[in-house]
Short mmCIF file of C-alpha atoms in Angstrom, two decimals:
data_model
loop_
_atom_site.label_atom_id
_atom_site.label_comp_id
_atom_site.label_asym_id
_atom_site.label_seq_id
_atom_site.Cartn_x
_atom_site.Cartn_y
_atom_site.Cartn_z
CA UNK A 1499 -8.30 -80.51 -17.25
CA UNK A 1500 -9.33 -78.29 -18.53
CA UNK A 1501 -8.80 -75.96 -15.87
CA UNK A 1502 -5.42 -76.91 -15.73
CA UNK A 1503 -4.69 -76.96 -19.95
CA UNK A 1504 -6.52 -73.01 -18.87
CA UNK A 1505 -4.32 -71.94 -16.69
CA UNK A 1506 -1.21 -73.28 -19.09
CA UNK A 1507 -2.38 -70.94 -21.96
CA UNK A 1508 -2.96 -67.62 -19.67
CA UNK A 1509 0.16 -68.71 -18.27
CA UNK A 1510 2.41 -68.40 -21.71
CA UNK A 1511 -0.23 -66.04 -23.46
CA UNK A 1512 1.14 -63.03 -19.49
CA UNK A 1513 5.04 -64.36 -20.04
CA UNK A 1514 4.71 -64.25 -24.19
CA UNK A 1515 3.61 -61.08 -23.93
CA UNK A 1516 5.18 -59.67 -21.26
CA UNK A 1517 8.96 -61.12 -22.32
CA UNK A 1518 7.98 -59.26 -25.92
CA UNK A 1519 6.98 -56.10 -24.05
CA UNK A 1520 10.88 -55.86 -22.03
CA UNK A 1521 12.82 -57.61 -24.73
CA UNK A 1522 11.38 -54.68 -26.93
CA UNK A 1523 12.04 -52.10 -23.69
CA UNK A 1524 15.41 -53.58 -23.63
CA UNK A 1525 16.34 -52.27 -27.72
CA UNK A 1526 15.28 -48.93 -25.81
CA UNK A 1527 18.43 -48.93 -24.99
CA UNK A 1528 21.09 -50.85 -27.48
CA UNK A 1529 19.33 -49.34 -30.43
CA UNK A 1530 20.56 -45.61 -28.97
CA UNK A 1531 24.21 -47.75 -27.80
CA UNK A 1532 24.38 -48.85 -31.58
CA UNK A 1533 23.02 -45.23 -33.91
CA UNK A 1534 25.16 -43.62 -31.81
CA UNK A 1535 28.00 -45.68 -31.88
CA UNK A 1536 27.31 -45.62 -36.18
CA UNK A 1537 26.98 -42.10 -35.47
CA UNK A 1538 29.16 -40.06 -33.17
CA UNK A 1539 32.28 -42.64 -32.02
CA UNK A 1540 32.95 -45.82 -29.94
CA UNK A 1541 33.89 -43.75 -26.56
CA UNK A 1542 29.55 -41.88 -27.04
CA UNK A 1543 28.90 -45.04 -27.23
CA UNK A 1544 30.71 -45.82 -23.66
CA UNK A 1545 28.76 -42.78 -22.10
CA UNK A 1546 25.48 -44.33 -23.24
CA UNK A 1547 26.53 -47.07 -21.09
CA UNK A 1548 27.89 -45.30 -18.62
CA UNK A 1549 24.78 -43.22 -17.65
CA UNK A 1550 22.38 -46.23 -18.55
CA UNK A 1551 22.49 -47.38 -14.21
CA UNK A 1552 20.23 -43.54 -14.28
CA UNK A 1553 17.72 -45.03 -16.56
CA UNK A 1554 17.59 -47.89 -14.08
CA UNK A 1555 16.97 -45.72 -11.28
CA UNK A 1556 13.49 -44.82 -13.10
CA UNK A 1557 12.92 -47.83 -13.86
CA UNK A 1558 13.37 -50.01 -10.80
CA UNK A 1559 11.15 -47.10 -9.56
CA UNK A 1560 8.52 -47.26 -11.35
CA UNK A 1561 9.27 -51.60 -11.22
CA UNK A 1562 8.55 -51.48 -7.20
CA UNK A 1563 5.73 -49.64 -7.17
CA UNK A 1564 4.38 -51.20 -10.41
CA UNK A 1565 5.01 -55.04 -8.80
CA UNK A 1566 3.47 -53.80 -5.58
CA UNK A 1567 0.23 -51.91 -7.15
CA UNK A 1568 0.09 -54.82 -9.16
CA UNK A 1569 -0.36 -57.57 -7.15
CA UNK A 1570 -2.86 -56.09 -4.42
CA UNK A 1571 -5.15 -54.85 -7.50
CA UNK A 1572 -5.10 -58.63 -8.17
CA UNK A 1573 -5.42 -59.98 -5.14
CA UNK A 1574 -8.47 -57.66 -4.46
CA UNK A 1575 -10.37 -58.49 -7.87
CA UNK A 1576 -9.73 -61.63 -7.23
CA UNK A 1577 -12.06 -60.53 -3.18
CA UNK A 1578 -14.43 -58.40 -5.73
CA UNK A 1579 -13.24 -55.43 -4.31
CA UNK A 1580 -12.44 -52.42 -7.41
CA UNK A 1581 -13.47 -49.40 -5.21
CA UNK A 1582 -9.68 -50.80 -3.34
CA UNK A 1583 -7.86 -51.81 -6.26
CA UNK A 1584 -9.17 -48.23 -8.68
CA UNK A 1585 -8.56 -45.78 -5.65
CA UNK A 1586 -5.15 -47.77 -5.23
CA UNK A 1587 -4.20 -46.99 -8.59
CA UNK A 1588 -4.74 -43.29 -8.37
CA UNK A 1589 -2.49 -43.46 -5.87
CA UNK A 1590 0.13 -44.70 -7.89
CA UNK A 1591 0.40 -42.54 -11.37
CA UNK A 1592 -0.21 -39.74 -8.46
CA UNK A 1593 3.20 -41.30 -6.59
CA UNK A 1594 5.31 -41.45 -9.61
CA UNK A 1595 4.49 -38.64 -10.77
CA UNK A 1596 5.72 -36.23 -7.86
CA UNK A 1597 7.98 -38.39 -7.67
CA UNK A 1598 9.53 -38.40 -10.99
CA UNK A 1599 9.31 -34.24 -11.33
CA UNK A 1600 11.73 -34.16 -8.46
CA UNK A 1601 14.73 -36.94 -10.02
CA UNK A 1602 14.32 -34.60 -12.90
CA UNK A 1603 14.89 -31.04 -11.26
CA UNK A 1604 18.41 -32.69 -9.35
CA UNK A 1605 19.17 -33.93 -12.07
CA UNK A 1606 19.27 -31.42 -14.79
CA UNK A 1607 20.71 -29.20 -11.35
CA UNK A 1608 23.29 -31.48 -11.00
CA UNK A 1609 23.79 -33.09 -14.15
CA UNK A 1610 28.01 -33.19 -14.17
CA UNK A 1611 28.42 -34.17 -11.23
CA UNK A 1612 26.45 -37.30 -11.52
CA UNK A 1613 28.29 -37.51 -14.62
CA UNK A 1614 31.02 -37.77 -13.25
CA UNK A 1615 29.88 -40.60 -10.19
CA UNK A 1616 28.70 -42.22 -12.90
CA UNK A 1617 32.37 -43.03 -14.06
CA UNK A 1618 32.65 -40.36 -17.39
CA UNK A 1619 36.16 -39.03 -17.57
CA UNK A 1620 38.22 -37.11 -20.23
CA UNK A 1621 37.38 -38.33 -22.86
CA UNK A 1622 33.47 -39.57 -22.43
CA UNK A 1623 32.41 -36.25 -19.62
CA UNK A 1624 30.27 -33.87 -21.96
CA UNK A 1625 28.71 -37.52 -23.80
CA UNK A 1626 27.91 -37.88 -20.75
CA UNK A 1627 26.62 -34.73 -19.80
CA UNK A 1628 24.52 -34.36 -22.77
CA UNK A 1629 23.93 -37.80 -22.80
CA UNK A 1630 22.18 -37.51 -19.14
CA UNK A 1631 20.84 -33.56 -20.40
CA UNK A 1632 18.54 -34.97 -23.46
CA UNK A 1633 17.22 -38.39 -20.60
CA UNK A 1634 15.87 -35.83 -17.93
CA UNK A 1635 13.67 -34.48 -19.01
CA UNK A 1636 11.06 -37.67 -19.59
CA UNK A 1637 12.11 -39.00 -16.01
CA UNK A 1638 7.82 -39.42 -15.65
CA UNK A 1639 7.43 -40.29 -18.85
CA UNK A 1640 10.43 -43.40 -18.24
CA UNK A 1641 8.07 -44.72 -15.17
CA UNK A 1642 4.37 -44.40 -15.73
CA UNK A 1643 5.13 -45.80 -19.13
CA UNK A 1644 6.75 -49.14 -18.30
CA UNK A 1645 4.33 -48.27 -14.58
CA UNK A 1646 1.73 -48.16 -16.78
CA UNK A 1647 2.41 -51.20 -19.21
CA UNK A 1648 3.01 -54.14 -16.03
CA UNK A 1649 -0.68 -52.77 -14.50
CA UNK A 1650 -2.37 -52.69 -18.57
CA UNK A 1651 -1.62 -56.37 -18.82
CA UNK A 1652 -2.97 -56.97 -14.87
CA UNK A 1653 -6.01 -55.39 -16.24
CA UNK A 1654 -5.79 -58.44 -18.64
CA UNK A 1655 -4.53 -56.37 -22.46
CA UNK A 1656 -1.95 -57.42 -22.78
CA UNK A 1657 -1.18 -57.39 -25.92
CA UNK A 1658 -2.53 -53.87 -26.01
CA UNK A 1659 1.75 -53.71 -23.71
CA UNK A 1660 2.83 -55.22 -26.85
CA UNK A 1661 1.88 -53.47 -28.69
CA UNK A 1662 2.56 -50.48 -27.65
CA UNK A 1663 5.84 -50.86 -26.47
CA UNK A 1664 6.10 -51.43 -30.43
CA UNK A 1665 4.95 -48.66 -30.99
CA UNK A 1666 7.08 -46.98 -28.65
CA UNK A 1667 10.21 -49.25 -29.38
CA UNK A 1668 9.35 -47.73 -33.66
CA UNK A 1669 8.99 -44.03 -32.38
CA UNK A 1670 12.27 -44.34 -30.81
CA UNK A 1671 14.04 -45.85 -34.36
CA UNK A 1672 12.78 -43.34 -36.10
CA UNK A 1673 13.75 -40.74 -34.26
CA UNK A 1674 17.43 -41.89 -33.66
CA UNK A 1675 17.56 -41.92 -36.50
CA UNK A 1676 16.63 -38.30 -37.81
CA UNK A 1677 17.70 -37.05 -34.55
CA UNK A 1678 21.67 -38.46 -35.45
CA UNK A 1679 22.19 -38.77 -39.15
CA UNK A 1680 19.74 -35.92 -40.22
CA UNK A 1681 19.39 -33.17 -37.83
CA UNK A 1682 22.90 -32.89 -36.25
CA UNK A 1683 21.51 -33.31 -32.68
CA UNK A 1684 24.15 -35.97 -31.40
CA UNK A 1685 23.62 -37.72 -28.90
CA UNK A 1686 21.69 -35.24 -26.54
CA UNK A 1687 19.08 -36.19 -29.40
CA UNK A 1688 19.20 -39.76 -28.99
CA UNK A 1689 18.79 -39.79 -25.99
CA UNK A 1690 16.33 -37.08 -25.70
CA UNK A 1691 13.91 -39.39 -28.96
CA UNK A 1692 14.44 -42.10 -25.94
CA UNK A 1693 12.40 -39.67 -23.80
CA UNK A 1694 9.46 -38.82 -26.57
CA UNK A 1695 8.96 -42.00 -27.59
CA UNK A 1696 8.18 -43.55 -23.55
CA UNK A 1697 6.13 -40.20 -23.42
CA UNK A 1698 4.29 -41.61 -26.10
CA UNK A 1699 3.20 -45.59 -24.20
CA UNK A 1700 2.89 -42.80 -21.66
CA UNK A 1701 -0.21 -41.48 -23.49
CA UNK A 1702 -1.64 -44.84 -25.06
CA UNK A 1703 -2.03 -46.04 -22.43
CA UNK A 1704 -3.65 -42.64 -19.71
CA UNK A 1705 -6.17 -43.11 -22.42
CA UNK A 1706 -6.72 -46.75 -22.29
CA UNK A 1707 -7.39 -46.74 -18.11
CA UNK A 1708 -9.01 -44.09 -19.78
CA UNK A 1709 -12.15 -44.92 -21.49
CA UNK A 1710 -14.61 -47.54 -20.50
CA UNK A 1711 -13.65 -51.09 -21.44
CA UNK A 1712 -10.77 -51.31 -18.39
CA UNK A 1713 -11.08 -53.48 -15.03
CA UNK A 1714 -9.67 -50.54 -13.43
CA UNK A 1715 -9.68 -46.48 -13.71
CA UNK A 1716 -8.49 -43.27 -11.74
CA UNK A 1717 -10.59 -42.09 -9.11
CA UNK A 1718 -10.91 -39.27 -7.05
CA UNK A 1719 -8.90 -40.89 -3.09
CA UNK A 1720 -7.84 -40.49 -0.41
CA UNK A 1721 -3.27 -40.98 -0.64
CA UNK A 1722 -3.24 -43.60 2.35
CA UNK A 1723 0.01 -44.40 3.39
CA UNK A 1724 -0.84 -47.30 5.30
CA UNK A 1725 -1.07 -48.86 2.15
CA UNK A 1726 2.98 -48.72 1.47
CA UNK A 1727 3.43 -50.57 4.28
CA UNK A 1728 1.50 -54.30 2.46
CA UNK A 1729 2.94 -52.31 -1.90
CA UNK A 1730 6.95 -52.18 -0.59
CA UNK A 1731 7.83 -55.12 -0.15
CA UNK A 1732 5.88 -56.74 -2.23
CA UNK A 1733 7.97 -54.37 -5.08
CA UNK A 1734 10.56 -54.56 -3.64
CA UNK A 1735 12.86 -57.77 -5.37
CA UNK A 1736 11.96 -56.96 -8.56
CA UNK A 1737 12.81 -53.51 -8.20
CA UNK A 1738 16.25 -54.24 -5.91
CA UNK A 1739 16.60 -57.09 -9.46
CA UNK A 1740 16.28 -53.87 -11.70
CA UNK A 1741 18.17 -51.33 -9.61
CA UNK A 1742 21.04 -54.17 -8.77
CA UNK A 1743 22.09 -54.33 -12.33
CA UNK A 1744 22.25 -51.11 -13.16
CA UNK A 1745 24.72 -51.06 -9.76
CA UNK A 1746 26.52 -53.76 -11.06
CA UNK A 1747 27.07 -52.01 -14.46
CA UNK A 1748 27.91 -49.67 -12.04
CA UNK A 1749 30.68 -51.25 -10.64
CA UNK A 1750 31.96 -52.93 -13.41
CA UNK A 1751 32.44 -49.94 -14.62
CA UNK A 1752 34.13 -48.45 -12.36
CA UNK A 1753 36.13 -51.67 -12.32
CA UNK A 1754 37.20 -52.14 -15.65
CA UNK A 1755 38.68 -48.77 -15.75
CA UNK A 1756 40.73 -50.01 -13.21
CA UNK A 1757 41.49 -53.35 -14.05
CA UNK A 1758 41.72 -52.61 -17.99
CA UNK A 1759 40.58 -49.31 -19.10
CA UNK A 1760 39.22 -47.40 -21.26
CA UNK A 1761 39.18 -50.57 -24.09
CA UNK A 1762 37.83 -52.85 -21.84
CA UNK A 1763 34.53 -50.49 -20.64
CA UNK A 1764 34.20 -50.03 -24.32
CA UNK A 1765 33.75 -54.81 -24.80
CA UNK A 1766 31.81 -53.97 -20.77
CA UNK A 1767 28.39 -51.61 -23.13
CA UNK A 1768 29.00 -54.50 -26.00
CA UNK A 1769 28.66 -57.21 -23.00
CA UNK A 1770 25.90 -55.17 -21.14
CA UNK A 1771 23.55 -54.74 -24.22
CA UNK A 1772 23.59 -58.68 -24.21
CA UNK A 1773 22.49 -58.37 -20.56
CA UNK A 1774 20.18 -56.51 -20.04
CA UNK A 1775 18.23 -58.26 -22.87
CA UNK A 1776 18.86 -61.55 -21.22
CA UNK A 1777 17.96 -60.24 -17.43
CA UNK A 1778 14.40 -59.07 -19.61
CA UNK A 1779 13.51 -61.86 -20.70
CA UNK A 1780 13.50 -63.96 -17.34
CA UNK A 1781 11.60 -61.35 -15.52
CA UNK A 1782 9.22 -61.31 -18.38
CA UNK A 1783 8.43 -64.70 -16.87
CA UNK A 1784 8.41 -63.98 -13.21
CA UNK A 1785 6.87 -60.20 -14.04
CA UNK A 1786 4.34 -62.10 -16.59
CA UNK A 1787 3.19 -65.15 -14.16
CA UNK A 1788 2.56 -62.84 -10.73
CA UNK A 1789 -0.83 -62.16 -11.07
CA UNK A 1790 -1.63 -65.45 -12.33
CA UNK A 1791 0.23 -66.11 -9.09
CA UNK A 1792 -1.53 -63.24 -7.01
CA UNK A 1793 -4.98 -64.59 -8.41
CA UNK A 1794 -4.81 -67.53 -7.39
CA UNK A 1795 -2.99 -66.64 -3.69
CA UNK A 1796 -6.46 -63.99 -3.34
CA UNK A 1797 -8.51 -67.69 -4.19
CA UNK A 1798 -5.93 -69.78 -2.43
CA UNK A 1799 -6.28 -72.69 -4.12
CA UNK A 1800 -2.62 -74.57 -3.36
CA UNK A 1801 -3.12 -76.55 -6.70
CA UNK A 1802 -2.62 -74.09 -9.66
CA UNK A 1803 -0.46 -71.81 -7.69
CA UNK A 1804 1.52 -75.05 -7.85
CA UNK A 1805 1.35 -75.81 -11.34
CA UNK A 1806 1.73 -71.92 -12.41
CA UNK A 1807 5.04 -73.21 -10.21
CA UNK A 1808 7.11 -75.60 -12.30
CA UNK A 1809 5.69 -74.14 -16.10
CA UNK A 1810 8.11 -70.64 -14.79
CA UNK A 1811 11.17 -73.94 -13.74
CA UNK A 1812 11.13 -75.31 -16.94
CA UNK A 1813 10.33 -71.90 -19.47
CA UNK A 1814 13.42 -71.43 -17.61
CA UNK A 1815 15.74 -73.93 -18.34
CA UNK A 1816 14.71 -73.88 -22.24
CA UNK A 1817 15.51 -69.43 -22.28
CA UNK A 1818 18.88 -71.21 -20.24
CA UNK A 1819 19.51 -73.73 -23.32
CA UNK A 1820 18.98 -71.14 -26.13
CA UNK A 1821 20.07 -67.67 -24.77
CA UNK A 1822 23.10 -68.67 -23.94
CA UNK A 1823 24.17 -70.69 -27.23
CA UNK A 1824 22.61 -68.11 -29.51
CA UNK A 1825 25.09 -65.77 -27.38
CA UNK A 1826 28.10 -67.80 -26.51
CA UNK A 1827 27.79 -68.45 -31.21
CA UNK A 1828 27.51 -65.35 -32.54
CA UNK A 1829 29.58 -62.80 -30.04
CA UNK A 1830 32.24 -62.64 -32.93
CA UNK A 1831 29.21 -60.74 -35.15
CA UNK A 1832 27.89 -59.17 -32.24
CA UNK A 1833 30.80 -57.64 -30.81
CA UNK A 1834 31.27 -56.90 -35.24
CA UNK A 1835 28.50 -55.14 -35.33
CA UNK A 1836 29.45 -52.72 -33.13
CA UNK A 1837 33.05 -52.00 -33.45
CA UNK A 1838 32.68 -51.76 -37.35
CA UNK A 1839 35.89 -50.62 -36.73
CA UNK A 1840 38.11 -51.80 -33.87
CA UNK A 1841 41.52 -53.76 -34.68
CA UNK A 1842 41.21 -57.78 -34.54
CA UNK A 1843 43.13 -57.63 -31.64
CA UNK A 1844 39.94 -55.28 -29.54
CA UNK A 1845 37.31 -57.86 -31.30
CA UNK A 1846 39.24 -61.50 -30.27
CA UNK A 1847 39.55 -59.84 -26.70
CA UNK A 1848 36.37 -57.92 -26.88
CA UNK A 1849 34.10 -61.55 -28.04
CA UNK A 1850 36.11 -63.66 -25.44
CA UNK A 1851 35.41 -61.92 -22.17
CA UNK A 1852 31.20 -61.58 -23.95
CA UNK A 1853 31.33 -65.42 -24.28
CA UNK A 1854 33.01 -65.80 -20.36
CA UNK A 1855 30.74 -64.06 -18.95
CA UNK A 1856 27.65 -65.56 -20.96
CA UNK A 1857 27.60 -68.44 -18.61
CA UNK A 1858 25.73 -67.18 -16.51
CA UNK A 1859 23.08 -66.62 -18.60
CA UNK A 1860 22.61 -70.57 -17.96
CA UNK A 1861 21.65 -70.84 -13.86
CA UNK A 1862 20.67 -66.37 -13.74
CA UNK A 1863 17.19 -66.75 -14.73
CA UNK A 1864 15.86 -69.04 -11.61
CA UNK A 1865 16.87 -66.77 -9.49
CA UNK A 1866 15.26 -64.59 -10.23
CA UNK A 1867 12.09 -66.16 -11.44
CA UNK A 1868 11.75 -68.07 -7.60
CA UNK A 1869 12.27 -65.27 -6.13
CA UNK A 1870 9.39 -63.18 -8.65
CA UNK A 1871 7.56 -65.76 -8.19
CA UNK A 1872 8.31 -65.64 -3.58
CA UNK A 1873 6.91 -61.49 -3.84
CA UNK A 1874 3.41 -62.69 -5.23
CA UNK A 1875 3.55 -64.90 -2.78
CA UNK A 1876 3.60 -61.64 -0.97
CA UNK A 1877 6.75 -63.36 1.56
CA UNK A 1878 9.63 -59.92 0.52
CA UNK A 1879 11.98 -60.82 2.55
CA UNK A 1880 13.78 -63.96 1.04
CA UNK A 1881 12.83 -62.75 -3.19
CA UNK A 1882 14.58 -59.37 -1.57
CA UNK A 1883 17.43 -61.88 -0.06
CA UNK A 1884 17.85 -63.42 -3.65
CA UNK A 1885 17.47 -59.94 -5.56
CA UNK A 1886 20.29 -58.70 -3.78
CA UNK A 1887 22.06 -61.57 -3.24
CA UNK A 1888 22.28 -62.36 -7.15
CA UNK A 1889 23.07 -59.01 -7.95
CA UNK A 1890 24.55 -56.94 -6.35
CA UNK A 1891 26.35 -58.54 -2.71
CA UNK A 1892 27.17 -61.90 -4.21
CA UNK A 1893 28.56 -60.33 -6.90
CA UNK A 1894 29.50 -57.47 -6.30
CA UNK A 1895 31.94 -58.91 -3.69
CA UNK A 1896 33.47 -61.63 -6.01
CA UNK A 1897 33.91 -58.64 -8.74
CA UNK A 1898 36.07 -57.74 -6.15
CA UNK A 1899 37.40 -59.90 -4.98
CA UNK A 1900 38.94 -61.28 -8.45
CA UNK A 1901 39.83 -58.12 -9.68
CA UNK A 1902 42.16 -57.83 -6.03
CA UNK A 1903 43.62 -62.19 -6.51
CA UNK A 1904 43.67 -62.16 -10.19
CA UNK A 1905 43.01 -59.12 -11.88
CA UNK A 1906 42.41 -58.56 -15.41
CA UNK A 1907 40.08 -60.66 -17.47
CA UNK A 1908 39.60 -63.05 -14.84
CA UNK A 1909 36.94 -60.45 -13.83
CA UNK A 1910 34.26 -61.81 -16.62
CA UNK A 1911 33.79 -64.84 -14.48
CA UNK A 1912 31.61 -62.78 -11.19
CA UNK A 1913 28.23 -63.60 -12.65
CA UNK A 1914 28.23 -66.71 -13.41
CA UNK A 1915 29.96 -68.06 -9.95
CA UNK A 1916 27.60 -65.46 -8.19
CA UNK A 1917 24.69 -66.80 -9.56
CA UNK A 1918 25.60 -70.24 -9.20
CA UNK A 1919 26.16 -69.60 -5.62
CA UNK A 1920 22.46 -67.95 -4.73
CA UNK A 1921 20.69 -71.14 -6.93
CA UNK A 1922 21.61 -72.63 -4.46
CA UNK A 1923 19.31 -69.59 -1.16
CA UNK A 1924 16.59 -69.99 -4.43
CA UNK A 1925 15.89 -73.28 -3.79
CA UNK A 1926 16.33 -73.48 0.04
CA UNK A 1927 13.73 -70.25 0.39
CA UNK A 1928 11.81 -71.69 -2.43
CA UNK A 1929 11.77 -75.84 -0.44
CA UNK A 1930 10.56 -74.18 1.99
CA UNK A 1931 7.75 -71.76 1.20
CA UNK A 1932 6.21 -75.38 -0.68
CA UNK A 1933 7.14 -76.81 3.48
CA UNK A 1934 5.21 -73.68 5.67
CA UNK A 1935 2.40 -71.85 3.59
CA UNK A 1936 -0.41 -72.47 4.58
CA UNK A 1937 -2.28 -72.70 0.70
CA UNK A 1938 -0.28 -75.47 -0.08
CA UNK A 1939 -2.00 -77.57 1.99
CA UNK A 1940 -5.77 -77.03 0.89
CA UNK A 1941 -5.31 -78.10 -2.94
CA UNK A 1942 -8.20 -76.28 -4.56
CA UNK A 1943 -11.00 -74.39 -3.01
CA UNK A 1944 -14.05 -74.97 -2.73
#
């Protein structure tokens, strides 16, 4: 019984810290949008939303390597193989630096084509270019910061991760305010402020891993290319969840421009902020429990894994109820905060769109948690099927179908329809895992 209580405490300890960290991450874009909306204008705020898929790309790469590396390191630590864990951690950092520098150079060279690809038009093009130019130099920082935030929790320091992202968020808020309202740097200043806050969190995390109180740390290593055959499939599910979120914002932006117009895009910008917050809460529970699941899988403890699954699904029930109720009721006030000078018609339209979209918050958490659970159990193909199904294939298809057949405000129902359909797929994969995975027939290890 003591073991069970201890496992429950670990689950909430790790999940709460990860949820809090990802909620703070959400505040980066939310704060940017709020300050830009009030200090520059609503079309500048729309440019921030148009740039979100680029930020999602950075985070999706970080998530792929973070979850894959974290899962394997937790497994190695469960087998008491610290030397291999150190080498993998070091290789992970070097790989991300190379990828990040490459992305920065490409974006700075092709800023305008990228802005147009993201959906920027005459009224938003200049704003989008300036925002991307402010973000691009810090691509490495975005990826390293989020990657190390996950690995710090794997190292058993979830409080350090939470404190660090809070420091980064406060820094972002202060610099945003100064850049826009005091230094007159506009939307470029907001982007640079976000990048500098990510740089600060990188420094804090690296200081920890270079210190003495860490389970794994940087060492000299030889590149092991074979490890990516295992690492990438493990991380790709959660990475695709992040990437699909960005791709759906991209697809929604273009569909809204075609079906509704620029006013619809302004409304969707506010919806996207709330959606990012909810997705990150559910991903926090999923990612927070993954190191625990991987560790118990390494030990061969099927009873503990089953308990962690139950804890996660019950937690998602509570999150779904709270998120939907709060956002549905608070929709008018949230819209008014971002659009203080909008007319009554615009406020009514945005509120109605917000409430229709919020229906998807009831099933979304279950799909994300089950995909994360399958990832931690090293079942990447079912996990990827869920992530791409709910986040892109089903939702994208339904969005385009609704736009073609019904048009107008019907597109706001696309997310809830796709999440409900995907939930059936998630349950199927989960039940098959329980029947076929050998760890569930073993129970507790001897």
